[in-house]
mmCIF file of C-alpha atoms and ligand atoms in Angstrom:
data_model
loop_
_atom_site.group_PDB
_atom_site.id
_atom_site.type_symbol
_atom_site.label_atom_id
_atom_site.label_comp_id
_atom_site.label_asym_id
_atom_site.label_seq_id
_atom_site.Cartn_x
_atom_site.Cartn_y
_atom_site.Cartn_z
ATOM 1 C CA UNK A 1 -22.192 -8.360 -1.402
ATOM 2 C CA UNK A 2 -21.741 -9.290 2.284
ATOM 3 C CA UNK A 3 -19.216 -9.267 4.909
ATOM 4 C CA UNK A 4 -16.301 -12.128 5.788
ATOM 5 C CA UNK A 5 -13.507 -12.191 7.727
ATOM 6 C CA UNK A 6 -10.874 -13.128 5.449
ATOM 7 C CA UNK A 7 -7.412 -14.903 5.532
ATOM 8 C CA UNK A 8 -4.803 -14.294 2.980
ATOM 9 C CA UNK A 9 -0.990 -15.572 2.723
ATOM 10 C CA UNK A 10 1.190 -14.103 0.681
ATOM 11 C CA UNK A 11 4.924 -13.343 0.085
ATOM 12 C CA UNK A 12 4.921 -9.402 0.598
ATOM 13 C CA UNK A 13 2.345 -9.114 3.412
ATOM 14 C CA UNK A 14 2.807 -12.150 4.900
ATOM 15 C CA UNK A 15 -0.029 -13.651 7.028
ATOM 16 C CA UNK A 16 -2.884 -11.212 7.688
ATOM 17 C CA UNK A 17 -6.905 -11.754 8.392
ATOM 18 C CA UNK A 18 -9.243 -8.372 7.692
ATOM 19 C CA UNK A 19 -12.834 -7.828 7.883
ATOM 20 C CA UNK A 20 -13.758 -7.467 3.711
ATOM 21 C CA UNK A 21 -16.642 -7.350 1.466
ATOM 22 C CA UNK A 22 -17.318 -10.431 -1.018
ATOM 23 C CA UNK A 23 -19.523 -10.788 -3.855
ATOM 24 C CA UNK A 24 -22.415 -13.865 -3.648
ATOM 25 C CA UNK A 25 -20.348 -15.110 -6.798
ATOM 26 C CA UNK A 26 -16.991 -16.030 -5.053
ATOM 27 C CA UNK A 27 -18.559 -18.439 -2.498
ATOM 28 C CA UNK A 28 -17.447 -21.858 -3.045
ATOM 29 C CA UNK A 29 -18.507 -23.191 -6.243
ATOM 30 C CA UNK A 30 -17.810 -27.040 -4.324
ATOM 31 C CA UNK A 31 -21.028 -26.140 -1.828
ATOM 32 C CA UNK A 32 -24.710 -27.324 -3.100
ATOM 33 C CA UNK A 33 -26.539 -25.296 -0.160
ATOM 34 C CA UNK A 34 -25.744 -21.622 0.353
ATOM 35 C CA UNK A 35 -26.568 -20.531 4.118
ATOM 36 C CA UNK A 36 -27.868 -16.828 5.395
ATOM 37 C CA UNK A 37 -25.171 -16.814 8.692
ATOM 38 C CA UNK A 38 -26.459 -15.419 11.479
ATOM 39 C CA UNK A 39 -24.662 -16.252 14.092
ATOM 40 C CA UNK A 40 -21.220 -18.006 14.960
ATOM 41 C CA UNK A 41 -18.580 -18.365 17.209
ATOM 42 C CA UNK A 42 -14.864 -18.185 18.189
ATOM 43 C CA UNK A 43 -13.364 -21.565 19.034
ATOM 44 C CA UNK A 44 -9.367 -22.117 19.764
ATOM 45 C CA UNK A 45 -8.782 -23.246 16.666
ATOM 46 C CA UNK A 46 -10.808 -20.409 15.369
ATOM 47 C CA UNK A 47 -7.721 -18.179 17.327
ATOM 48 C CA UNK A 48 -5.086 -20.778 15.288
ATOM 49 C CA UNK A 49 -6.209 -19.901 11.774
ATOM 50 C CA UNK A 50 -6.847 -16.308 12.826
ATOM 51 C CA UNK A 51 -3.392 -15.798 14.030
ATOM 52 C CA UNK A 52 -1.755 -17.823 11.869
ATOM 53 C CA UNK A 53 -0.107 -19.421 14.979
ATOM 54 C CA UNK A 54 -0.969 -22.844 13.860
ATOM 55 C CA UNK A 55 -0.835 -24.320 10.191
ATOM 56 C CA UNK A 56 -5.109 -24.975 10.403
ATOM 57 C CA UNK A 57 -5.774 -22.699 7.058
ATOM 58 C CA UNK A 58 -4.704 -25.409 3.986
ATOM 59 C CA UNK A 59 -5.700 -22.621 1.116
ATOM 60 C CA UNK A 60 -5.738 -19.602 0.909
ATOM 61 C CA UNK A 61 -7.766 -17.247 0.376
ATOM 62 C CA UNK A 62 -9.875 -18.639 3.221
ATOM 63 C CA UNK A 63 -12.567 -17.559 5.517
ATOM 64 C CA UNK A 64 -12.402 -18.844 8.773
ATOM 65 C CA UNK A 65 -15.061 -19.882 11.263
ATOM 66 C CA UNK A 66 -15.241 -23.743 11.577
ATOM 67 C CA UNK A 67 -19.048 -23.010 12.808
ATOM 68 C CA UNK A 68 -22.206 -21.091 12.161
ATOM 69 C CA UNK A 69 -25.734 -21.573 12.366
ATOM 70 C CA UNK A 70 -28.219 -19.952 9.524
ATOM 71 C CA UNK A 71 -31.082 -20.293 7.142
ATOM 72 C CA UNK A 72 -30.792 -21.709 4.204
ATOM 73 C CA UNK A 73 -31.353 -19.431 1.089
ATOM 74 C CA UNK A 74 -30.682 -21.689 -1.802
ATOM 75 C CA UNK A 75 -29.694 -25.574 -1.874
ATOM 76 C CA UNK A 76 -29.914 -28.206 -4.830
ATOM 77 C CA UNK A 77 -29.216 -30.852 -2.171
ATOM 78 C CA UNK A 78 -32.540 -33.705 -1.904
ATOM 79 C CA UNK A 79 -32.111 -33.174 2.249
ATOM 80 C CA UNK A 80 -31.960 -29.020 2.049
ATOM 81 C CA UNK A 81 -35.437 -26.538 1.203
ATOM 82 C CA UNK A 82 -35.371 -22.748 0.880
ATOM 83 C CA UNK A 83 -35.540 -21.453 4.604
ATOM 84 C CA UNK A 84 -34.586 -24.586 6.646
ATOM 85 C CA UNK A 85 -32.744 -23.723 9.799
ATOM 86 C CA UNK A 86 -29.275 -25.656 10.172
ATOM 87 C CA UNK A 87 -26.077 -25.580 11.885
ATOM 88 C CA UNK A 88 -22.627 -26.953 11.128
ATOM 89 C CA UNK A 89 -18.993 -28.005 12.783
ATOM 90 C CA UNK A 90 -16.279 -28.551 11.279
ATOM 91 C CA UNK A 91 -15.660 -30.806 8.533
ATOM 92 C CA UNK A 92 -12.236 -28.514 7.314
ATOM 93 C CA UNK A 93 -14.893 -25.583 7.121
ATOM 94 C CA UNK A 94 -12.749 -22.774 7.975
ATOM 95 C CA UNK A 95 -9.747 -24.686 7.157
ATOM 96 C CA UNK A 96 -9.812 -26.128 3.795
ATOM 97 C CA UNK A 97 -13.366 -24.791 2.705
ATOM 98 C CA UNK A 98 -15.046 -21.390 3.467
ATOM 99 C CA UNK A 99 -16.327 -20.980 6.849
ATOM 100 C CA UNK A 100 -18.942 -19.606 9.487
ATOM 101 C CA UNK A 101 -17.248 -15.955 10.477
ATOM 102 C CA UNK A 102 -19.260 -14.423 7.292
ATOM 103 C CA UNK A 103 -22.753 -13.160 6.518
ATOM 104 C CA UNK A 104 -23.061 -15.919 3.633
ATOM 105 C CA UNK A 105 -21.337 -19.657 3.266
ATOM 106 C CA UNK A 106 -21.904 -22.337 0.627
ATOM 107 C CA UNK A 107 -21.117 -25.708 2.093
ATOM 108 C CA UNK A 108 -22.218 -29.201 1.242
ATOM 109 C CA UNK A 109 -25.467 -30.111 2.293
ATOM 110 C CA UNK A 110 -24.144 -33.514 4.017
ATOM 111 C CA UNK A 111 -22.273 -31.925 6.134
ATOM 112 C CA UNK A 112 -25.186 -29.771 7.554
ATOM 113 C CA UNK A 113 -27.355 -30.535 10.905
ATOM 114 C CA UNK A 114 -30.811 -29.584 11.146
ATOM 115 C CA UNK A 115 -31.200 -26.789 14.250
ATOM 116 C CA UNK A 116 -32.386 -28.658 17.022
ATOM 117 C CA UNK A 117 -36.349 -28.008 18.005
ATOM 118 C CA UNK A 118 -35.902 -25.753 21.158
ATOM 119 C CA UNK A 119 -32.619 -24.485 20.316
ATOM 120 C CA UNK A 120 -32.169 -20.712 18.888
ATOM 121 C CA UNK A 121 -29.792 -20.439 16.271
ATOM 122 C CA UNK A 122 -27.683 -17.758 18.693
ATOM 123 C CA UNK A 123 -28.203 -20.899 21.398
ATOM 124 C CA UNK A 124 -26.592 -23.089 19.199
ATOM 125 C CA UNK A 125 -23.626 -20.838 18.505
ATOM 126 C CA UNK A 126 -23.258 -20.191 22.081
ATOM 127 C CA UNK A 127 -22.498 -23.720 22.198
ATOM 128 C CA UNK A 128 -20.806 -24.100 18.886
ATOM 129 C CA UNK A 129 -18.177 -26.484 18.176
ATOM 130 C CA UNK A 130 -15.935 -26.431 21.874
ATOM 131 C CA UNK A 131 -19.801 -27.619 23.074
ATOM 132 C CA UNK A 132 -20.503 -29.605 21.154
ATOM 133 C CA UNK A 133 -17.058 -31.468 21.765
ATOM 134 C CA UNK A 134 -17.989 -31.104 25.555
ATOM 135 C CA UNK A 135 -21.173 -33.362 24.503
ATOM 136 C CA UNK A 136 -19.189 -35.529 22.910
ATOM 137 C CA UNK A 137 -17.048 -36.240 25.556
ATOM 138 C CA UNK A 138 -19.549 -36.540 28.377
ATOM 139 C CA UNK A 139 -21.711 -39.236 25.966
ATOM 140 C CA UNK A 140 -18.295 -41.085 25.617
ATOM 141 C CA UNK A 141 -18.167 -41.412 29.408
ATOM 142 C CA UNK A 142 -21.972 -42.196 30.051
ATOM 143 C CA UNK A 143 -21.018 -45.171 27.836
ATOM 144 C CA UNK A 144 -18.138 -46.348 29.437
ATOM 145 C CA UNK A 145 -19.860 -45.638 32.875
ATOM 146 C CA UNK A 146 -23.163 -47.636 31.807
ATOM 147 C CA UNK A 147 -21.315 -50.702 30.737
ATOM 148 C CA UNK A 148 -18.977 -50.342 33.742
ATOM 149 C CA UNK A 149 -21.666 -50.137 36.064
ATOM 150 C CA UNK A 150 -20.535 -46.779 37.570
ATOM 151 C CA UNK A 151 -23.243 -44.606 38.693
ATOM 152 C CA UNK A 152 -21.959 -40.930 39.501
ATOM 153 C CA UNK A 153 -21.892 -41.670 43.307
ATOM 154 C CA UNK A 154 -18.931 -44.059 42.388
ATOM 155 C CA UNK A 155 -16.230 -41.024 42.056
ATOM 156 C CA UNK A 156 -15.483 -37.839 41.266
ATOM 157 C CA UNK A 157 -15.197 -36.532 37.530
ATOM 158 C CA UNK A 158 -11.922 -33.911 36.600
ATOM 159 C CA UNK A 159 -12.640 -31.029 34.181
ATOM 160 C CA UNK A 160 -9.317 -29.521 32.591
ATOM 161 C CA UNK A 161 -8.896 -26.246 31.039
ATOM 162 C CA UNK A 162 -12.049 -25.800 33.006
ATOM 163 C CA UNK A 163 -12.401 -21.835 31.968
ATOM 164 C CA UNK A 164 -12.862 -22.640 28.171
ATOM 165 C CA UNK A 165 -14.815 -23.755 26.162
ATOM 166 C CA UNK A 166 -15.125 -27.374 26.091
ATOM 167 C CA UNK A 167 -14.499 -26.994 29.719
ATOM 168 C CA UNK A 168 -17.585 -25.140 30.820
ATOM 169 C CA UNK A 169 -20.116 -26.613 29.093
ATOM 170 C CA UNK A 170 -18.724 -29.959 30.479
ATOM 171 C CA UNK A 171 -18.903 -28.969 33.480
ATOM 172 C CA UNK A 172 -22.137 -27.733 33.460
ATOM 173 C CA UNK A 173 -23.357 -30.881 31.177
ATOM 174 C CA UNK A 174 -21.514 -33.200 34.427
ATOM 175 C CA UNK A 175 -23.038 -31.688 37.172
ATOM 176 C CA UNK A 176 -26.351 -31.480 35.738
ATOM 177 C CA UNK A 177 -25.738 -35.505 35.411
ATOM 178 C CA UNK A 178 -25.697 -35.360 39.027
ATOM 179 C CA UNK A 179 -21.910 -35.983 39.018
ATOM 180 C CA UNK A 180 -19.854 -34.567 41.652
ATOM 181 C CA UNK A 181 -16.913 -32.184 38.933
ATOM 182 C CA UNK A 182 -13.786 -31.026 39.954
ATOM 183 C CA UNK A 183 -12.064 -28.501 38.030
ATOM 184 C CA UNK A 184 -9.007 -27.663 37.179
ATOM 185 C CA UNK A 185 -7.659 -24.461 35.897
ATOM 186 C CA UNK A 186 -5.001 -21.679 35.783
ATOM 187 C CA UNK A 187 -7.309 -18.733 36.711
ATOM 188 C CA UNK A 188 -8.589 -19.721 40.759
ATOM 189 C CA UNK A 189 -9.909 -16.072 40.709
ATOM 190 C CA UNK A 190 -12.886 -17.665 38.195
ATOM 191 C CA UNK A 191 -13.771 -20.351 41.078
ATOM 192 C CA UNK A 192 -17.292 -18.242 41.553
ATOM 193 C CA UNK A 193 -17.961 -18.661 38.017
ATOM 194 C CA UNK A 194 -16.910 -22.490 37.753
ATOM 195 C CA UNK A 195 -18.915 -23.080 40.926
ATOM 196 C CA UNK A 196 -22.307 -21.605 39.126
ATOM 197 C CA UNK A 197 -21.816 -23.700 36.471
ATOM 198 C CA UNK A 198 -21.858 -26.624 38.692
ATOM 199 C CA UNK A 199 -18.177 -27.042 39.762
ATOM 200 C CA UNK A 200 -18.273 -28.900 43.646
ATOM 201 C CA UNK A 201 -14.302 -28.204 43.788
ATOM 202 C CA UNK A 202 -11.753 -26.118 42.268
ATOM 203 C CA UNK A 203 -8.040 -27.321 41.982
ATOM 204 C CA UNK A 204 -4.961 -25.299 40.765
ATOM 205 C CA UNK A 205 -3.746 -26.244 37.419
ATOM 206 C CA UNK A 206 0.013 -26.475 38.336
ATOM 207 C CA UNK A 207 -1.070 -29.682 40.557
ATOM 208 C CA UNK A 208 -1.691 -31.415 37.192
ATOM 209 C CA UNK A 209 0.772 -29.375 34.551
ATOM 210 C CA UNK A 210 3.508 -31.089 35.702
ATOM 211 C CA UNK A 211 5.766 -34.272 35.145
ATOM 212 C CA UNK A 212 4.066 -37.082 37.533
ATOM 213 C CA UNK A 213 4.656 -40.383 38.636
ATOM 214 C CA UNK A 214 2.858 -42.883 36.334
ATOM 215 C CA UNK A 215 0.688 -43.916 38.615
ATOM 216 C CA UNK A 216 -0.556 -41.819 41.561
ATOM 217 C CA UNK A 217 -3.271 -41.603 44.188
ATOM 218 C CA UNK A 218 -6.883 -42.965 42.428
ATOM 219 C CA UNK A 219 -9.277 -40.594 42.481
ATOM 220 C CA UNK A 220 -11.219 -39.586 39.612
ATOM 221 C CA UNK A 221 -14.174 -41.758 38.025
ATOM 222 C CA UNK A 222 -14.016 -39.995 34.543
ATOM 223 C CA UNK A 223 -12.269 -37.051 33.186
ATOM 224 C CA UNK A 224 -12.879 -34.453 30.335
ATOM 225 C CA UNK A 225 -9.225 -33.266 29.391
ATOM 226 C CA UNK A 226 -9.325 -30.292 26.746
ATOM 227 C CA UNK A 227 -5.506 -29.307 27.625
ATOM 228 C CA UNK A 228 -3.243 -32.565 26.918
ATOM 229 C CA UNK A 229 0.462 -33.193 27.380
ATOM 230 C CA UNK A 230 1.122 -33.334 31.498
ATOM 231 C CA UNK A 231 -1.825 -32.823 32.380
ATOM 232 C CA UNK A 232 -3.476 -35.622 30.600
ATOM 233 C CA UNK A 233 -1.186 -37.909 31.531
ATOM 234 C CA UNK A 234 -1.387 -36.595 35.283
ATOM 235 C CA UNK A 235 -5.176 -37.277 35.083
ATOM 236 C CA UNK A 236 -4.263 -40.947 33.401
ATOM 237 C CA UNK A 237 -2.438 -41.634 36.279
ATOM 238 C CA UNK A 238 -5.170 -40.518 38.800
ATOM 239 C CA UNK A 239 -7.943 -42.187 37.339
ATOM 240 C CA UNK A 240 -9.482 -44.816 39.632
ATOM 241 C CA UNK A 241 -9.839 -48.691 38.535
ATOM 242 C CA UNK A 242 -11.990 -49.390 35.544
ATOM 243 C CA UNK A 243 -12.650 -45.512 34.853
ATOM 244 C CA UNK A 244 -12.170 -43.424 31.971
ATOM 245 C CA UNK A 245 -11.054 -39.935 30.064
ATOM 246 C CA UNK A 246 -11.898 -38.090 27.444
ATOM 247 C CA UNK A 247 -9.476 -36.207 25.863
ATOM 248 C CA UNK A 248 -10.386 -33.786 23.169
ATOM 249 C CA UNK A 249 -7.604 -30.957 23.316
ATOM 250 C CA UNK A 250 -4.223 -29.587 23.178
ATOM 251 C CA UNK A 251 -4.195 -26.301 25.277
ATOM 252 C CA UNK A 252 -1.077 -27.036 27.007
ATOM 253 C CA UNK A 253 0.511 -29.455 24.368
ATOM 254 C CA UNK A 254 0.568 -32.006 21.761
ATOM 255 C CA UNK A 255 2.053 -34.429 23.426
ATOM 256 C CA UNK A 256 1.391 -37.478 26.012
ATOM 257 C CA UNK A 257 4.134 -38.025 27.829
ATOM 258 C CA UNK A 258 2.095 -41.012 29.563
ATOM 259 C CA UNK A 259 3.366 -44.760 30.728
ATOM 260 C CA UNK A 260 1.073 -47.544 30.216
ATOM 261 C CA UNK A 261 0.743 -48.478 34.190
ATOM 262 C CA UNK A 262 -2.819 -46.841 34.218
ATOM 263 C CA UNK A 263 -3.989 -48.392 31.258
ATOM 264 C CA UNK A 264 -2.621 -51.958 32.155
ATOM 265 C CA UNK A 265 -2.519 -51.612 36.098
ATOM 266 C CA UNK A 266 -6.001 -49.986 36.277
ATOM 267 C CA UNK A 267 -7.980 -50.939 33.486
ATOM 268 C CA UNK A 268 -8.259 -47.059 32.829
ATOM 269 C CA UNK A 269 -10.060 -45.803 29.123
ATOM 270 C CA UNK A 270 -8.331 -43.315 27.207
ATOM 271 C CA UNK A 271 -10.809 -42.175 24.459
ATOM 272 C CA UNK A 272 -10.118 -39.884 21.502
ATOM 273 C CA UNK A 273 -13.062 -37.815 20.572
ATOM 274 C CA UNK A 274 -12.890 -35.962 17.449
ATOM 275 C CA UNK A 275 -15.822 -33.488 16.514
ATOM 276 C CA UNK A 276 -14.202 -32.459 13.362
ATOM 277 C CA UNK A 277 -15.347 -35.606 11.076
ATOM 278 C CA UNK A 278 -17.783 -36.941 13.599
ATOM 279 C CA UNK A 279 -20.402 -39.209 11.628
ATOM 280 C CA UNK A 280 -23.856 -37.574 11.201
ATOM 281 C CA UNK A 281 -25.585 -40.164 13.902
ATOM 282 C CA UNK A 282 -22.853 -38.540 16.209
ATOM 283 C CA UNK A 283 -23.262 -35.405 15.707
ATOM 284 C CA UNK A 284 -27.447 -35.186 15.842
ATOM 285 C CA UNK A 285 -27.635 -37.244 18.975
ATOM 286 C CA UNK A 286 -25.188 -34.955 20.800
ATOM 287 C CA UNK A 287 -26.944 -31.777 19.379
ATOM 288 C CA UNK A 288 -30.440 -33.257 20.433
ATOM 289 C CA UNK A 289 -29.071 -33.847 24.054
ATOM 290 C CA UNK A 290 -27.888 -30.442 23.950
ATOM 291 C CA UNK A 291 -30.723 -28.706 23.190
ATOM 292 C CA UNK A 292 -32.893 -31.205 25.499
ATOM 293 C CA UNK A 293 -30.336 -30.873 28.744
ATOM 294 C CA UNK A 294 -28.508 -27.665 28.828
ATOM 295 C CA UNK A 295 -29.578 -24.938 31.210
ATOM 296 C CA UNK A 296 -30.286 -21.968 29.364
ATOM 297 C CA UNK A 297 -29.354 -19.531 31.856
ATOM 298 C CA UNK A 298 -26.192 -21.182 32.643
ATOM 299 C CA UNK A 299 -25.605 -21.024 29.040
ATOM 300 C CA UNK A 300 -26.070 -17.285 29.372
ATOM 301 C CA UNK A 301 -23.480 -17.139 31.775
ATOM 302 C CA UNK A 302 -20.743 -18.700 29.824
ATOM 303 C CA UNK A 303 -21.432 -16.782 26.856
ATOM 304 C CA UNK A 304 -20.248 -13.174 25.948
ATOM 305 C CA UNK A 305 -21.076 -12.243 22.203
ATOM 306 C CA UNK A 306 -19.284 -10.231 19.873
ATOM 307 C CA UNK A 307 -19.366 -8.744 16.161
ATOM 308 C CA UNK A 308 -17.751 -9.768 13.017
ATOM 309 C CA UNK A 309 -15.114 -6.976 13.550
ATOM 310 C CA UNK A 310 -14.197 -7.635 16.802
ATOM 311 C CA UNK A 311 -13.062 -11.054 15.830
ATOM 312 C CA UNK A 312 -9.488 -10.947 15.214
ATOM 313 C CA UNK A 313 -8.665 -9.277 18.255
ATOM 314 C CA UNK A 314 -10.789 -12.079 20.042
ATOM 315 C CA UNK A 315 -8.676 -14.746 18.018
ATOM 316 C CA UNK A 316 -5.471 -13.464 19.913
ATOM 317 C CA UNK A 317 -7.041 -13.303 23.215
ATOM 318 C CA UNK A 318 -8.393 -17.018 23.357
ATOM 319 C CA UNK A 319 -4.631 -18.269 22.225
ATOM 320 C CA UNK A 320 -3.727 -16.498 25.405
ATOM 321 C CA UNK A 321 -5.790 -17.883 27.498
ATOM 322 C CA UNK A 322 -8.054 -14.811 28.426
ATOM 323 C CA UNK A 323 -11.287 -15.660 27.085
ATOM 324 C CA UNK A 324 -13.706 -17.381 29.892
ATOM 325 C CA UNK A 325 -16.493 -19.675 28.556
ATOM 326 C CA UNK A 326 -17.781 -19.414 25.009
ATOM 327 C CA UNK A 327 -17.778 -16.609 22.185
ATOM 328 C CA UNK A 328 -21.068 -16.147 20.546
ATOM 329 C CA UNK A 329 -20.505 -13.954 16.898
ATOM 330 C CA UNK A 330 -23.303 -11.838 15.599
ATOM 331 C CA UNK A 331 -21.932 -11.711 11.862
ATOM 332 C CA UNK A 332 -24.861 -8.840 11.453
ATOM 333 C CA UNK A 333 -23.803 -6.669 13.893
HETATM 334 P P1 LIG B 1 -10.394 -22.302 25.171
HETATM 335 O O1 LIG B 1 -9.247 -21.449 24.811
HETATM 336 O O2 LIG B 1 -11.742 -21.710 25.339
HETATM 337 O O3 LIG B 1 -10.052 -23.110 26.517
HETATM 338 C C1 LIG B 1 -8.809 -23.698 26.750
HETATM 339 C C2 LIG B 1 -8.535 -23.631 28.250
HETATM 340 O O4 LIG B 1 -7.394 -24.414 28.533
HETATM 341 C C3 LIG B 1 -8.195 -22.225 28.742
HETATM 342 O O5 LIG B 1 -9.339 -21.461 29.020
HETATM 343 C C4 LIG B 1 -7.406 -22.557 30.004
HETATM 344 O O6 LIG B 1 -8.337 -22.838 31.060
HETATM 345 C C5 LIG B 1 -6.691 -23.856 29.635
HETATM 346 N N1 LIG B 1 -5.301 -23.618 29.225
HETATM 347 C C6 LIG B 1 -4.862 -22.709 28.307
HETATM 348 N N2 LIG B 1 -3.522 -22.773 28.204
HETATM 349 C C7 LIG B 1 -3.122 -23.758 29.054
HETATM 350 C C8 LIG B 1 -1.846 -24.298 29.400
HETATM 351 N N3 LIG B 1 -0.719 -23.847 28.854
HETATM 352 N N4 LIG B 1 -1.799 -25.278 30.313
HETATM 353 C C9 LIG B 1 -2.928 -25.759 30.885
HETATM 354 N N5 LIG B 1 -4.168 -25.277 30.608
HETATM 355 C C10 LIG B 1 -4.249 -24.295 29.700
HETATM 356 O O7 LIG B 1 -10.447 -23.451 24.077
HETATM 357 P P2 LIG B 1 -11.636 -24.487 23.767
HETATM 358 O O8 LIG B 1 -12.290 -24.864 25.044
HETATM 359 O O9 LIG B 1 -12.432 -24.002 22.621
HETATM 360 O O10 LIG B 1 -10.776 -25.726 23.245
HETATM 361 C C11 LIG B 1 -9.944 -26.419 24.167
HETATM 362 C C12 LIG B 1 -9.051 -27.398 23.432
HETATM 363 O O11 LIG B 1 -9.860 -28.392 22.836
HETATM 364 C C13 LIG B 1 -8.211 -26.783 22.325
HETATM 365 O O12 LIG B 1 -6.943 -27.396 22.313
HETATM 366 C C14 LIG B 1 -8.980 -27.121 21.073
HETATM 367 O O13 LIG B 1 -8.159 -27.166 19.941
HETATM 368 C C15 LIG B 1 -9.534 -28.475 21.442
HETATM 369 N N6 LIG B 1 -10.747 -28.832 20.706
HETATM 370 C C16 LIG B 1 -10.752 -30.038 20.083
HETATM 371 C C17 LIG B 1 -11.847 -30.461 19.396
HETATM 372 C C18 LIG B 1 -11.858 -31.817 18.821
HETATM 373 O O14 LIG B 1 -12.635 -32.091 17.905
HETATM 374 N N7 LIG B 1 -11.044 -32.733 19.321
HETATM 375 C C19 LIG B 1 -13.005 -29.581 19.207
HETATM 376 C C20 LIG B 1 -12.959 -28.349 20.006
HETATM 377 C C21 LIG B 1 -11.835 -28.004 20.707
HETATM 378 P P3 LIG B 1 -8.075 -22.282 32.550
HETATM 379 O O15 LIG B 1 -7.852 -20.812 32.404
HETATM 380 O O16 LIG B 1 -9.319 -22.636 33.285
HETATM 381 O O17 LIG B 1 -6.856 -23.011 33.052
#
């Protein structure tokens, strides 16, 4: 037996996630490598299929947790041994497949990274999948900036939603680049904390959240947008000649209520990074830089960890906003 958060839908009770018990026998028969968890993590959409807020869960029953990082215990794929130390993100784990917020998962073995030498499997959590993202994101504009000839002394780089998630570790990942990051977010009282992580400026969200003229004073070199609608289009519109965004989330709102001028006008780069289905190349080069780059006691800093049970409550909290930097889950504890 071992413990699982657990999602069930149903007529009478409605929505409802509980901490439960499950037998070894009910994992997913679909996996070919079954993983000890030890650690994972609470990501926004982690909060979504929690809460039910968001259609993310596709069957249910379903555990969520569209991360963890383990050992592996038993695995007839050619790649997978007895005792191998992986990690995973996403993939429709914890929304269409059994996920991370349990002591036990069975997964496909293509869909699983080898742990990084020099990363701890709590490390790797601490980053999980909002860090990962953050990588993803930052790699996207080293590209554009290498091939563009911008060195960071060329401009300043904007960090949205910069109290979450994605938006921490970017920040951190930026400024260790030697990049000058401003960020942007709804909680100014944070501005120490932003500042540690690297942060040379800190704006007020409602400068950005706003409807804005399509194309406005140039000022930012790159930008890492986690938050969407207004504000993505805001930092479209702000984005000097020939730079680029990243734009990997939907805090404030699905939509993009954008004009073209930037992207016609200004040459400006919207890319659309997706960790979710990533290709494997992807995915190891970004964990590798990870575990090669990122300050350990900055990672610290971001990170405040939790137990299996205190999980749904957490779900509800990072939907509202309250939850600074990253959520490490000790599914032991
Ligand atoms: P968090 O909840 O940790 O961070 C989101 C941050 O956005 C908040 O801390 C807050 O920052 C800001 N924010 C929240 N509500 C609003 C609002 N109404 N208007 C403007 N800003 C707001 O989430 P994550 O960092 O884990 O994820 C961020 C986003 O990225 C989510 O939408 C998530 O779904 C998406 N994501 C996408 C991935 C992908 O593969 N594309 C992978 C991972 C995440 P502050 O308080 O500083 O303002």
């Amino acid at each position: 037996m071992f413990k699982a958060l657990l999602i069930n839908k149903t007529d009478e009770a409605g929505y409802r996630c509980a901490l439960t018990e499950l037998d070894e026998a009910q994992l997913p028969a679909t996996g070919d490598v079954t993983v000890q968890v030890a650690w994972s993590t609470i990501n926004y959409k982690d909060g979504l299929a929690i809460t039910g807020q968001s259609p993310v869960v596709r069957s249910f029953p379903m555990v969520p947790g569209i991360d963890f990082a383990g050992t592996v215990t038993a695995s007839s794929h050619p790649r997978w041994t007895v005792g191998d130390q992986v990690l995973l993100n996403g993939f429709g784990v914890g929304e269409s497949h059994w996920g991370g917020l349990a002591q036990m998962a069975r997964v496909k073995g293509d869909w699983l990274v080898a742990l990084p030498a020099g990363l701890s499997a709590r490390d790797a959590m601490a980053v999980g999948t909002a860090g990962y993202t953050a990588m993803l994101c930052v790699s996207a504009l080293q590209r554009h900036w290498a091939d563009n000839d911008m060195a960071p002394g060329r401009g300043e780089v904007l960090v949205t939603g910069a109290n979450g998630g994605v938006g921490s570790v970017a920040i951190a990942l930026l400024a260790g680049l030697g990049h000058k990051v401003v960020a942007s977010t709804g909680r100014p009282q944070e501005a120490g904390y932003l500042k540690s992580l690297g942060a040379a400026e800190v704006i007020d969200r409602g400068a950005l959240s706003a409807p804005g003229k399509p194309l406005q004073k140039e000022r930012w070199m790159g930008v890492v947008d986690s938050v969407g609608s207004h504000t993505l289009a805001n930092a479209c519109a702000s984005t000097r000649y020939g730079g680029a965004v990243a734009a990997c989330g939907l805090a404030q709102g699905m939509d993009l209520p954008a004009s073209v001028a930037p992207f016609i006008l200004r040459g400006v780069t919207l890319y659309g990074i997706d960790s979710v289905m990533a290709p494997m190349a992807k995915r190891e080069a970004a964990w590798a830089t990870l575990a090669n780059t990122l300050d350990r006691q900055q990672l610290a800093s971001i990170t405040r960890e939790i137990g299996l049970a205190d999980a749904v409550a957490v779900g509800r909290d990072i939907l509202a906003g309250q939850v600074r930097g990253r959520l490490v889950v000790n599914v032991n504890a």
